[in-house]
Coordinates of C-alpha atoms in Angstrom, one line a residue:
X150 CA 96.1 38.5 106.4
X151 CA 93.9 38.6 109.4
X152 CA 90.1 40.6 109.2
X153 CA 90.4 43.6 110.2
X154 CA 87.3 44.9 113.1
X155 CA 84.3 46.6 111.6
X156 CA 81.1 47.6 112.2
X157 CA 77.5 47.5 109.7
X158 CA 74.5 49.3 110.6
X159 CA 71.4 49.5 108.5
X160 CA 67.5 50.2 108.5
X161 CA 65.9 47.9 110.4
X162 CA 64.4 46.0 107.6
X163 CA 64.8 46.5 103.8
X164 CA 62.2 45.0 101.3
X165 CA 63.9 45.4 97.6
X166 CA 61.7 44.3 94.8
X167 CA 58.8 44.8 92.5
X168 CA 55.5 45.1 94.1
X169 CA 57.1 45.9 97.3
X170 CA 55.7 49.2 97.7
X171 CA 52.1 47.9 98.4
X172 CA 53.6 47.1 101.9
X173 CA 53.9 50.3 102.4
X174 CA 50.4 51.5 104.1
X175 CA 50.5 48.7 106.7
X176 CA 53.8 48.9 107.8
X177 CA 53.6 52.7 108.0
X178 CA 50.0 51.7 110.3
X179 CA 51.7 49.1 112.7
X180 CA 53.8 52.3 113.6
X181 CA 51.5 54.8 114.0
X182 CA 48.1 55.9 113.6
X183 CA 48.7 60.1 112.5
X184 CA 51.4 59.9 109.6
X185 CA 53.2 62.4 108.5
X186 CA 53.5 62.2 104.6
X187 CA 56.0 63.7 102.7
X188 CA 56.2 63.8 99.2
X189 CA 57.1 64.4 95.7
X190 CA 55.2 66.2 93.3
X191 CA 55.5 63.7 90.2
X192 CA 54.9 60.2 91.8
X193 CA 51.4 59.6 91.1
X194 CA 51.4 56.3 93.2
X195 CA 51.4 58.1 96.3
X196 CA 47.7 59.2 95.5
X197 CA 47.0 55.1 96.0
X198 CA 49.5 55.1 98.8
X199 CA 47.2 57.7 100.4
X200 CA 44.4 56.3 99.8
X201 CA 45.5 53.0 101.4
X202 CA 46.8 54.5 104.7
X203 CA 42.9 56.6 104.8
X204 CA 41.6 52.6 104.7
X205 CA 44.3 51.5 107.2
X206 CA 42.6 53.8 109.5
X207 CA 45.2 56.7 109.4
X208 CA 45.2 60.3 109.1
X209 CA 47.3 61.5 106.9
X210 CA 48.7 64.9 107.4
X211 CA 50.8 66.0 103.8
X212 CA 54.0 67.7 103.4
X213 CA 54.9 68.6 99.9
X214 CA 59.1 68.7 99.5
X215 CA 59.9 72.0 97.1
X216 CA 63.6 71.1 96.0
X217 CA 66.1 70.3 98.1
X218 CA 65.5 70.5 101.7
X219 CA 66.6 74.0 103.5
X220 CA 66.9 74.6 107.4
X221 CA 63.1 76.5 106.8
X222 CA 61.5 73.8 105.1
X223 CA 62.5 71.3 107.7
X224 CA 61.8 73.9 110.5
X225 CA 58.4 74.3 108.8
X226 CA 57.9 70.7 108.3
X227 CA 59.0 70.0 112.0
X228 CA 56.1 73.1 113.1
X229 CA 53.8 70.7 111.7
X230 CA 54.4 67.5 112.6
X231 CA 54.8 68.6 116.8
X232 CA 51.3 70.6 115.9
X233 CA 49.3 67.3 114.7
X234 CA 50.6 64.9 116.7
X235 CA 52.3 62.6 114.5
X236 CA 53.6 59.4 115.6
X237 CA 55.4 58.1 112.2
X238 CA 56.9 59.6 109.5
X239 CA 56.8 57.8 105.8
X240 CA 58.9 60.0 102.8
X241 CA 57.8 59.1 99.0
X242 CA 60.1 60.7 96.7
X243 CA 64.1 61.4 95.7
X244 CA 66.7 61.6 97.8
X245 CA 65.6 65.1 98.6
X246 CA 62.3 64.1 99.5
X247 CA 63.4 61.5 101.5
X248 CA 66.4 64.0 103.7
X249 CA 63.4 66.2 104.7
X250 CA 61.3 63.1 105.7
X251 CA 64.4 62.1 108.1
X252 CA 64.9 64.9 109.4
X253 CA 61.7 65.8 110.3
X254 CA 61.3 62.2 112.2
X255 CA 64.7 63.2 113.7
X256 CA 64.2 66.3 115.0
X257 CA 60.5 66.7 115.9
X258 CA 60.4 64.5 119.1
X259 CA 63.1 66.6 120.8
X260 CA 62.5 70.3 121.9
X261 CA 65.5 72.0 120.1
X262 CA 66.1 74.1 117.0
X263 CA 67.6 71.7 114.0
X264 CA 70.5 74.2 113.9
X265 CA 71.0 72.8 117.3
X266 CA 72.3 69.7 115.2
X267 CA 73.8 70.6 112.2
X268 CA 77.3 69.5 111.6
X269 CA 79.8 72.2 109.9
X270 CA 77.9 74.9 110.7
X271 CA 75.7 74.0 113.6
X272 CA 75.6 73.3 117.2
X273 CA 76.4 69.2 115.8
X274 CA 74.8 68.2 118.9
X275 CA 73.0 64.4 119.5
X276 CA 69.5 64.4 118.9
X277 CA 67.5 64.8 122.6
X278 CA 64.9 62.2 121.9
X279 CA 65.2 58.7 119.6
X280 CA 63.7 59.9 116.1
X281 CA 59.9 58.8 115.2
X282 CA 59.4 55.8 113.7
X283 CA 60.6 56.1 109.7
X284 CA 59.4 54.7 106.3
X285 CA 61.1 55.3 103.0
X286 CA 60.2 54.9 99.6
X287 CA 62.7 56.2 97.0
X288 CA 61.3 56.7 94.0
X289 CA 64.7 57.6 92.0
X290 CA 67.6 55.4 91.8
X291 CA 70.7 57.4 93.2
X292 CA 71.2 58.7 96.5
X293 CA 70.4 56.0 98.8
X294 CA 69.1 57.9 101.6
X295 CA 66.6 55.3 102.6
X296 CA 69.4 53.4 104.3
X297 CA 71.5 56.3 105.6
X298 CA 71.9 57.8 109.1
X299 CA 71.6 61.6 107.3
X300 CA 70.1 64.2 105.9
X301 CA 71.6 66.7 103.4
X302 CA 70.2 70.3 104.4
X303 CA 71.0 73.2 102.7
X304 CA 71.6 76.4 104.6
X305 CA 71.7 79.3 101.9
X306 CA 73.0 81.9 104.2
X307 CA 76.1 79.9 104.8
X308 CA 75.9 78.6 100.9
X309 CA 76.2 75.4 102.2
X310 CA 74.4 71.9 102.2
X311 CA 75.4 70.2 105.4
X312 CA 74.1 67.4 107.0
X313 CA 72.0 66.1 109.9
X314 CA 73.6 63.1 111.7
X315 CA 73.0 60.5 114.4
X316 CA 73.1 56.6 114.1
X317 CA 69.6 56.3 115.3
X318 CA 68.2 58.2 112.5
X319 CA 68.3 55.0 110.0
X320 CA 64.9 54.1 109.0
X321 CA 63.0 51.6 110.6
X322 CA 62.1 50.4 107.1
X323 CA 63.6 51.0 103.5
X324 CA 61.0 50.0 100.7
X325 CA 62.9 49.7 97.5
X326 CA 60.4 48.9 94.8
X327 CA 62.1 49.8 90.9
X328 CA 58.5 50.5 89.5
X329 CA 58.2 53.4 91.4
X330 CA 61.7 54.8 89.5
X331 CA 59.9 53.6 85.5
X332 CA 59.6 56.5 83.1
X333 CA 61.2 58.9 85.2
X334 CA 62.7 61.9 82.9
X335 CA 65.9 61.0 80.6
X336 CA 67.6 63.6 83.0
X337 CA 66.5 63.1 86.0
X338 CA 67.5 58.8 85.8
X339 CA 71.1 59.7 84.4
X340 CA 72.1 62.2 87.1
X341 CA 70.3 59.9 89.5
X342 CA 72.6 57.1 88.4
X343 CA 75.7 58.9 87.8
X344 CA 74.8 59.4 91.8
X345 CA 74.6 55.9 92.4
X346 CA 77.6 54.7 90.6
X347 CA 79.5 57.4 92.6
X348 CA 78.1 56.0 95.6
X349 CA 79.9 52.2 94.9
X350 CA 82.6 53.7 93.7
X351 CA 84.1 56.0 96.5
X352 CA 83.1 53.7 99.4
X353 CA 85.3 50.9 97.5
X354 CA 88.1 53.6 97.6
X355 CA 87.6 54.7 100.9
X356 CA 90.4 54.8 103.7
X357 CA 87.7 53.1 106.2
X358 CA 86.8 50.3 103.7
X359 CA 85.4 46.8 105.4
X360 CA 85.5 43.4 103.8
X361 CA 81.8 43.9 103.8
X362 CA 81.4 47.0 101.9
X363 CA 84.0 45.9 99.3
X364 CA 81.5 42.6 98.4
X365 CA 78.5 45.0 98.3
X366 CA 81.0 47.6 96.0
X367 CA 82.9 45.3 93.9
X368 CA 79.5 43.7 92.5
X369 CA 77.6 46.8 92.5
X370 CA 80.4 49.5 90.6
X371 CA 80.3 47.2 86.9
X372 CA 76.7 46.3 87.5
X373 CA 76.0 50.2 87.9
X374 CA 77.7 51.5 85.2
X375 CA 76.3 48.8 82.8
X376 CA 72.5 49.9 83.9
X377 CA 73.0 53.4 83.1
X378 CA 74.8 53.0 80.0
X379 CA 71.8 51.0 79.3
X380 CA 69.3 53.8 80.9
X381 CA 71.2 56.5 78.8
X382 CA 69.8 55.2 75.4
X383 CA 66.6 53.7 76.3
X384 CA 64.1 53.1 79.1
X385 CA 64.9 49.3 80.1
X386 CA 62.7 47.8 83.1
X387 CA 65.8 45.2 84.1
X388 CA 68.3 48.0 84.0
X389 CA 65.9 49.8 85.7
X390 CA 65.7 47.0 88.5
X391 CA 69.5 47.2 88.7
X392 CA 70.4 50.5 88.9
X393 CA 67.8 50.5 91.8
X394 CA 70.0 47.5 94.0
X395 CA 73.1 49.5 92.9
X396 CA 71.5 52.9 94.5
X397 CA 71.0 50.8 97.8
X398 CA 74.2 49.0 97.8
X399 CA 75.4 52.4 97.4
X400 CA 73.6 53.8 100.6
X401 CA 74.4 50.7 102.3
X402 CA 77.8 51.2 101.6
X403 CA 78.4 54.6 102.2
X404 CA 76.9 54.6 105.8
X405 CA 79.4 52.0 106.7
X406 CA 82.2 52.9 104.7
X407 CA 82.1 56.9 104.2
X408 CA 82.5 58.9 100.6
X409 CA 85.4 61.0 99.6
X410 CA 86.4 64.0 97.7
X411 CA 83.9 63.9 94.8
X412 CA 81.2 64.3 97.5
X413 CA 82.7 67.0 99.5
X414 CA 83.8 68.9 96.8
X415 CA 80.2 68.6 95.7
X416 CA 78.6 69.7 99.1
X417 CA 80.1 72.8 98.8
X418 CA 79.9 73.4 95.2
X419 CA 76.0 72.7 95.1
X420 CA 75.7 75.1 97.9
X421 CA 77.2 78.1 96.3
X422 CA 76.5 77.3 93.1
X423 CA 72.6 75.9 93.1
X424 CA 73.7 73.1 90.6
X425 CA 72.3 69.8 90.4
X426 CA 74.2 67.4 92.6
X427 CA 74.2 64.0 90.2
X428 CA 76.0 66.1 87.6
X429 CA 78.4 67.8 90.1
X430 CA 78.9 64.0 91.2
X431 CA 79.2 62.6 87.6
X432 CA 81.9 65.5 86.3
X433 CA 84.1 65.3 89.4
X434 CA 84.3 61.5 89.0
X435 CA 87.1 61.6 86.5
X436 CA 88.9 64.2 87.9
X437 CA 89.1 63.5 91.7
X438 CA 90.0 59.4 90.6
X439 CA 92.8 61.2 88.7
X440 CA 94.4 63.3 91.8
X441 CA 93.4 60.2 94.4
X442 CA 95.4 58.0 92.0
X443 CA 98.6 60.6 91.6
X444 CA 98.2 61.0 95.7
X445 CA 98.1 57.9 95.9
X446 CA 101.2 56.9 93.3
X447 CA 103.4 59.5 94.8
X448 CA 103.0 58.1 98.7
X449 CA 104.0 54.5 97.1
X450 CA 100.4 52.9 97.7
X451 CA 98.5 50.4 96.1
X452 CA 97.1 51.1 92.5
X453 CA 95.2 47.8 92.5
X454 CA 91.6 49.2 93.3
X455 CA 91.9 52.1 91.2
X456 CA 93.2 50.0 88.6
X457 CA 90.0 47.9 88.9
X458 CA 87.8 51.1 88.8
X459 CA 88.8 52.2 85.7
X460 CA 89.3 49.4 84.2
X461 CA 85.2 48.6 85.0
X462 CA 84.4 52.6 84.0
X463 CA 86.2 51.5 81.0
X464 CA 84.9 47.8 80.3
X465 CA 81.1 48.8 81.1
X466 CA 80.8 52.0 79.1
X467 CA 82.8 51.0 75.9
X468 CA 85.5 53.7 76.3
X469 CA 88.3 53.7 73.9
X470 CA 91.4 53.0 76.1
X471 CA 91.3 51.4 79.8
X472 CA 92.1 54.8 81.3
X473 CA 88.7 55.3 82.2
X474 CA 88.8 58.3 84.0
X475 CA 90.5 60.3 81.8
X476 CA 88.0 59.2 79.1
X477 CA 85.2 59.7 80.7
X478 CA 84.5 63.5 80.4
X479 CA 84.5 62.7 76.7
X480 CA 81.5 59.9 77.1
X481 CA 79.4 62.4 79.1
X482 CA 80.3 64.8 77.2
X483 CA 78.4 62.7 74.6
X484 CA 75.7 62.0 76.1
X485 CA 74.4 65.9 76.5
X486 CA 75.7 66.1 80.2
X487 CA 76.1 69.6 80.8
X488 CA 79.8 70.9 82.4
X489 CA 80.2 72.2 85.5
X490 CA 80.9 75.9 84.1
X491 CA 77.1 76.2 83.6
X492 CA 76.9 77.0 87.2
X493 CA 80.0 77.8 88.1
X494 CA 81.6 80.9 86.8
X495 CA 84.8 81.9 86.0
X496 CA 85.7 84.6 88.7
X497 CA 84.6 82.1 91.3
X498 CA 86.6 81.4 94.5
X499 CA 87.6 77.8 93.9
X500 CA 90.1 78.3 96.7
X501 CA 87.6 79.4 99.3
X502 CA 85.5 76.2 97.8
X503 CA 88.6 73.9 98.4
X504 CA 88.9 75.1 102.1
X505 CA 85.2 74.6 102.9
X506 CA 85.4 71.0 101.2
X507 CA 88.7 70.2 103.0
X508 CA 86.1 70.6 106.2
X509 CA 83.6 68.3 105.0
X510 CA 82.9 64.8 106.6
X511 CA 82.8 63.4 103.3
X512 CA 86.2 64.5 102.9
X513 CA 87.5 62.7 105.5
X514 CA 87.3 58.7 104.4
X515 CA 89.0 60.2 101.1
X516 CA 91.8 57.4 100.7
X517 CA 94.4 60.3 100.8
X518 CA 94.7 63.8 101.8
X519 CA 94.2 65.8 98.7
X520 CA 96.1 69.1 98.9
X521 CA 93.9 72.5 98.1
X522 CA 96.0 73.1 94.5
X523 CA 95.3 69.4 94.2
X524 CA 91.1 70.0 94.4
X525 CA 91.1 73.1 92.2
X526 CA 92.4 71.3 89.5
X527 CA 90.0 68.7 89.7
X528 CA 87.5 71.2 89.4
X529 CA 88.6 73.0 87.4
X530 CA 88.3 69.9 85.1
X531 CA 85.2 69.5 85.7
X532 CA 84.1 73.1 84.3

């Protein structure tokens, strides 16, 4: 069977390893001598990273990310950044942290409004101006943002999180360094990974799979879901290291290859419901592999990659049968992961959160069209 035509775009440079962070200061100087900073609240590195860019011969104006990013904080952020000059951007922190870094970078060189360029519920119109020059340092192991062309921006008064897009806002460097993810809380590193495993495993599924997404996928998915059943009972520096690659192979993958339902299902879901997107991610897993697979069954398609998903889920988390997906809501369940009816209450309008997620761009590389019925079972599942 011949190739099929594809296309791979990526930061301009990735450095993965330990130690790799130290770069970080004179890379972020050979961009720029007025950095804009954005950052964490629990990373105390960046105080050395700080510190370092002050003897680079920097200034180093400070934005302190408050949760996920919302169309005022980046608006706020943006105020700033025009006001002092900047000339590069460098984002220390989560995938949060590192949305509101990119979009700040994206938008601040241009004269618009950032609801000028919102997809979904925007303008979703090019950026005016190239982005400014863009560092990341992600200091969980999940989302992947320091290699993807968006930012997730949540706009409360549509109770949705959305995102910012444009090819040219991939970073000019992605700084991957695991120590910067050791000792992070017990919560915080399972939803992170449950993020990350998503991440491998959707793209692998996806309708606009390549032949290099599926290498960087089919090593990553086992690999990932080894780490964090690692990660889930103690803290491990090699699985730490791993779940790390994974969360960039993930980002990696994603950019090139799209999502599916699990992640527009949880765009919408997070932004009506405020709850925390690695566990949305983790619960609809099971579920949403269980209605792509019936789809999938009942249009005569091939089973074989779903049959290799859960048969990995299964393999690398010691579940009981090699029906992975139905058993996993049982092995989360275990492990203190809370269900989706927390946040999600009974009366609410899963079939107004069905039609928002049927509009979603994550929706769209979804091997198969899910019907609404279809995605209100799933999460219902998941509650």
């Amino acid at each position: 069977m011949p190739l099929p035509s594809f296309g791979f775009s990526t930061a301009g440079r990735i450095l993965f390893g330990r130690g790799q962070a130290e770069e970080a200061a004179g890379i972020a100087a050979g961009h720029g001598r007025r950095v804009l900073l954005v950052r964490g609240r629990s990373v105390p590195w960046v105080d050395r990273l700080e510190d370092q860019l002050d003897a680079a011969g920097c200034s180093v104006i400070r934005v302190a990310a408050r949760g996920e990013p919302t169309v005022e904080q980046v608006e706020a952020a943006v105020d700033r950044a025009r006001a002092e000059g900047c000339d590069v951007v460098v984002a220390v922190g989560g995938g949060t942290v590192i949305d509101l870094g990119k979009a700040v970078a994206a938008i601040a060189p241009g004269r618009g409004a950032l609801m000028d360029h919102l997809e979904t519920v925007g303008g979703g119109r090019p950026l005016e101006a190239a982005p400014l020059p863009f560092v990341a340092l992600p200091t969980t192991a999940g989302t992947g943002s320091e290699v993807t062309r968006n930012a997730v921006i949540g706009v409360p008064e549509a109770r949705r999180k959305v995102s910012l897009r444009d090819d040219r806002m991939l970073a000019d460097v992605a700084i991957v360094d695991p120590a910067l993810t050791d000792h992070a809380p017990a919560s915080v590193t399972f939803a992170s990974g449950l993020d990350a495993v998503v991440q491998v495993i959707e793209p692998y599924l996806s309708r606009r799979a390549n032949p290099l997404t599926d290498a960087l996928c089919r090593d990553a998915i086992p690999r990932g879901l080894r780490a964090l059943a690692r990660l889930a009972q103690a803290e491990d520096a090699t699985a730490r290291d791993e779940m790390a690659y994974v969360s960039l192979c993930g980002g990696l993958a994603l950019a090139n290859a799209g999502l599916g339902a699990v992640h527009g299902l949880a765009g919408v879901i997070g932004g009506r419901h405020d709850a925390p997107h690695g566990v949305i991610c983790g619960r609809l897993l099971g579920p949403v592999l269980s209605a792509n697979r019936g789809a999938v069954a009942n249009t005569g398609g091939d089973l074989a990659r779903f049959d290799a998903v859960e048969r990995w889920i299964a393999t690398e988390l010691a579940l009981p049968s090699q029906s992975g997906a139905a058993d996993l809501a049982d092995w989360l369940d275990a492990r203190g992961l809370p269900r989706l009816a927390q946040w999600v209450p009974q009366e609410a309008d899963l079939d107004a959160v069905a039609t928002d997620a049927a509009s979603a761009s994550s929706m769209a590389a979804n091997p198969v069209a899910l019907s609404p019925p279809a995605l209100i079972r799933a999460i219902r599942a998941a509650l």
